[in-house]
Amino acid sequence: MINIDAKNHVSGKSVYVDDIKEIRGTLFALPFDLPTAHAKITGLDLSSARTLPGIVSILTAKDIPGDNQIGVAVPDEPLFADKEVHFSGQTAGIIIGVTEHACRLARREIGFSFEQLTPVTCPRQAMKQGMLIVPPRTFRIGNTDDAWSRCDHIVSGTVEINGQEHIYMETQGSYAYLKEDGCIFVASSTQAPTAVQWAIARVLGIEMHRIEVDTVRIGGGFGGKEDQATAWAVMAALAAVKTGMPVKLILHRMDDIRMTGKRNPYSSDFRIGLGNDLKIMAYEVTHYQNAGASADLSPAILERTLFHSTNSYCIPNVTATAYSCRTNLPPNTAFRGFGGPQGMFVIESAIVRAAETIGVSPDEIQKANLIKDGDEMPYGQVMQETHATDSWAEAERRYSLSEVKNRVAEFNSHSDTHKKGFAVQPICFGISFTNTMMNHARALVHIYKDGSVVVSTGAVEMGQGVNTKLLQVASAEFGISHERVKIESTNTLRIANTSPTAASSGADLNGKALKIACTNLRERLAEVAKQTLECEEVVFANETISDNTRKKSISWKELVNMAQQQRVPLSEHSHYATPGIHFDRTKEKGHPFAYHVYGTAIIEATVDCLRGTYLIDSVRIVHDFGKSMNADVDHGQIEGGVVQGIGWMTMEEVMFDDKGKLLTSALSTYKIPDIYSVPAVIEIHHLDSPGSDLAIYKSKAVGEPPLMYALGAYFAIRKAVQAFNKGAEPAISVPYTPEKVLFDLYGKKTL
Ligand code: MTE
Ligand code: LUZ
Ligand code: MOS
């Protein structure tokens, strides 16, 4: 089945927030900030800005009727900077005007005075100054202290991982207007309508039932709208309440890049110990997470870093510690993988450094340590139905790893100016929100008396195809055609208390809830059908309900109409909560994930050794989809995830100056992958695996895991660099930009 949005997307008919037809009188809001990353605010002069033509109002912290606070996990995030500024780009207020242009002109006229404070941008520095967001966490298994003495090889090192800007195609934005009695309608480009509703209630000092947040779809989120869509919607709602008029607030791309947080950078130290048999006996890692100026989701991201600190490997002795460090950067946030990729990159780096030291190929170490059924992870989950070894074996065989090795060696022996490298990249990603209480969802299904069906869930469509999968669920459960089902917008009045659409669990959680609603409705309809057809069992298929022998039947439309006549309820509201998951944070042990997604990729890269530029030639993947519900949608997720990951690993360089000012606030200075950076070959093979009962129709979650295949892009390029500059041991620092590659091609041993 094709993605239900495909036609409207390519013909430009899909509606995003800025496409909603404006109500007459609509005003525009524009956030303003101070030109500093850390300061005490001593004065704001709004007088001349206020008098400019077209300016209706300027709102600051003192105009907030409720709490000036939008922090969820930790209440450390004011909506408007009041007494202090903690990062460059922090909103101090909004300008409301009759056009966006008027607001832009007024923004230049705002006067500030402030006392400059010293900004901290480095997480290790923040840590030294005791600037932690939450207490550190440590995951442990076995005893690393005792294990070192038994290791034949011990290697330690440091890894620097930079952030990543989301570059969702639709920038952050919201449109809000008043209904009657102080009720507000808010269209928001958010992954988390309930979070938006909750924050608006808090800032306005009203109850949640007065606020209707509606999301038709979003033009990409990638985690960047899990928490950070909230502020802009709250501002639009506040402005609507204060002016009594509809207010639209859509961030300009450069404001969006400057004012919102990114993937968390990490600086990490590792120590790894192996036996002569290449078994990893001990692994110690300390992560310094750059959280930025407020908690946002960083504590949860930190936790997922720890969960994934051993990737797909079974290591008997592990001590993994992580610090969430408060710096004067925009609050960093969720980004596809949610801290997992950072944790996995460090263990992969440790393995590669061990391989370089011992003088073996990294894949020998990787292969010798893959997780098997019954292995216990540092967080206590005993792994079942693992697919680390079979996905590896399938990739090795199908893509002929030995030929890859020979081909690369052969090429390198003949070429002086270009060198090739390869890497094998296994992944293992846990599916469930690590915060157990978030793993639930609801669905609301109405069957109208003409037989058409409308479905609402808490899932937000962001391009990942969740609405297509939900439509497939409803149509399969009722045995009716796709055309009969409509997936409605995500709306807080129809579905309450939603978890964000995140953690790759959108289709699983909402699909399971939807399946329950459809099953209940179908059972009620089946009773009506059995009476009418005078039989014991009925089958729903092809828009027809028939008895077992298929001799007697009634059409879906007739049956629905009949049920309506008989006063059978044709609506259902259902709830699903993932069973069997738990995690004890006092012991740091439990069973946090419903299941894991596995896979193995082989990545090849070619480096131009005169220029330092490179191409990722191919990414060949064996992926554990379980039983995919929609191969086209799922392949799209893999291709997008891999290319997004390659961008992070190779070219996307977020740069701040030492005063905390973002230097890469436009797409001219922040390079994301384009069609030329897409590998010529992306091959995807479905591993023959049974899937999990906790996945919808055994179709495993696919949103985030593929991004991590791209970690191998760094290691493949590194190999090519070392083929040219023999004996080079470059410092590990991603993104591995052409500048860094060029230095490493001609540099001395740098570690
Ligand atoms: N795909 C597209 N096209 N756009 C997106 O914003 N977000 C990713 C992934 N794939 C994203 C995407 C992220 S970060 C997550 S968590 C999942 O989709 C969320 O959707 P799901 O839970 O339905 O997989
Ligand atoms: N969001 C969240 C996530 O709140 N908890 C998670 O565990 C998670 N994992 C991945 C992406 N977003
Ligand atoms: Mo995705 S980082 O869970 O929004």
PDB file of C-alpha atoms in Angstrom, residues 59 94 174-178 184-186 196 200-201 204 211 231-245 247 249:
ATOM      1  CA  LEU A  59       4.896  40.643  25.640  1.00  0.00           C
ATOM      2  CA  ILE A  94       7.433  38.249  21.594  1.00  0.00           C
ATOM      3  CA  SER A 174       1.815  27.337  15.747  1.00  0.00           C
ATOM      4  CA  TYR A 175      -1.478  29.080  15.055  1.00  0.00           C
ATOM      5  CA  ALA A 176      -3.801  29.894  17.951  1.00  0.00           C
ATOM      6  CA  TYR A 177      -7.207  31.492  18.271  1.00  0.00           C
ATOM      7  CA  LEU A 178      -9.850  31.926  20.912  1.00  0.00           C
ATOM      8  CA  ILE A 184      -8.334  28.168  22.867  1.00  0.00           C
ATOM      9  CA  PHE A 185      -7.683  26.290  19.663  1.00  0.00           C
ATOM     10  CA  VAL A 186      -4.010  25.714  18.935  1.00  0.00           C
ATOM     11  CA  VAL A 196       1.760  21.522  24.395  1.00  0.00           C
ATOM     12  CA  ILE A 200      -0.249  26.257  27.760  1.00  0.00           C
ATOM     13  CA  ALA A 201      -2.437  25.477  30.776  1.00  0.00           C
ATOM     14  CA  LEU A 204      -1.907  30.749  31.134  1.00  0.00           C
ATOM     15  CA  ILE A 211      -7.226  23.932  25.364  1.00  0.00           C
ATOM     16  CA  ALA A 231       7.432  27.015  23.573  1.00  0.00           C
ATOM     17  CA  TRP A 232       6.216  28.418  20.234  1.00  0.00           C
ATOM     18  CA  ALA A 233       2.691  27.089  20.712  1.00  0.00           C
ATOM     19  CA  VAL A 234       2.547  28.541  24.218  1.00  0.00           C
ATOM     20  CA  MET A 235       3.660  31.911  22.859  1.00  0.00           C
ATOM     21  CA  ALA A 236       1.013  31.854  20.127  1.00  0.00           C
ATOM     22  CA  ALA A 237      -1.663  30.935  22.680  1.00  0.00           C
ATOM     23  CA  LEU A 238      -0.505  33.638  25.086  1.00  0.00           C
ATOM     24  CA  ALA A 239      -0.543  36.196  22.287  1.00  0.00           C
ATOM     25  CA  ALA A 240      -4.063  35.131  21.228  1.00  0.00           C
ATOM     26  CA  VAL A 241      -5.312  35.509  24.794  1.00  0.00           C
ATOM     27  CA  LYS A 242      -3.630  38.893  25.270  1.00  0.00           C
ATOM     28  CA  THR A 243      -4.787  40.398  21.967  1.00  0.00           C
ATOM     29  CA  GLY A 244      -8.069  38.557  21.530  1.00  0.00           C
ATOM     30  CA  MET A 245      -7.050  37.884  17.946  1.00  0.00           C
ATOM     31  CA  VAL A 247      -2.028  34.668  16.209  1.00  0.00           C
ATOM     32  CA  LEU A 249       3.975  32.214  15.039  1.00  0.00           C
TER      33      LEU A 249
END
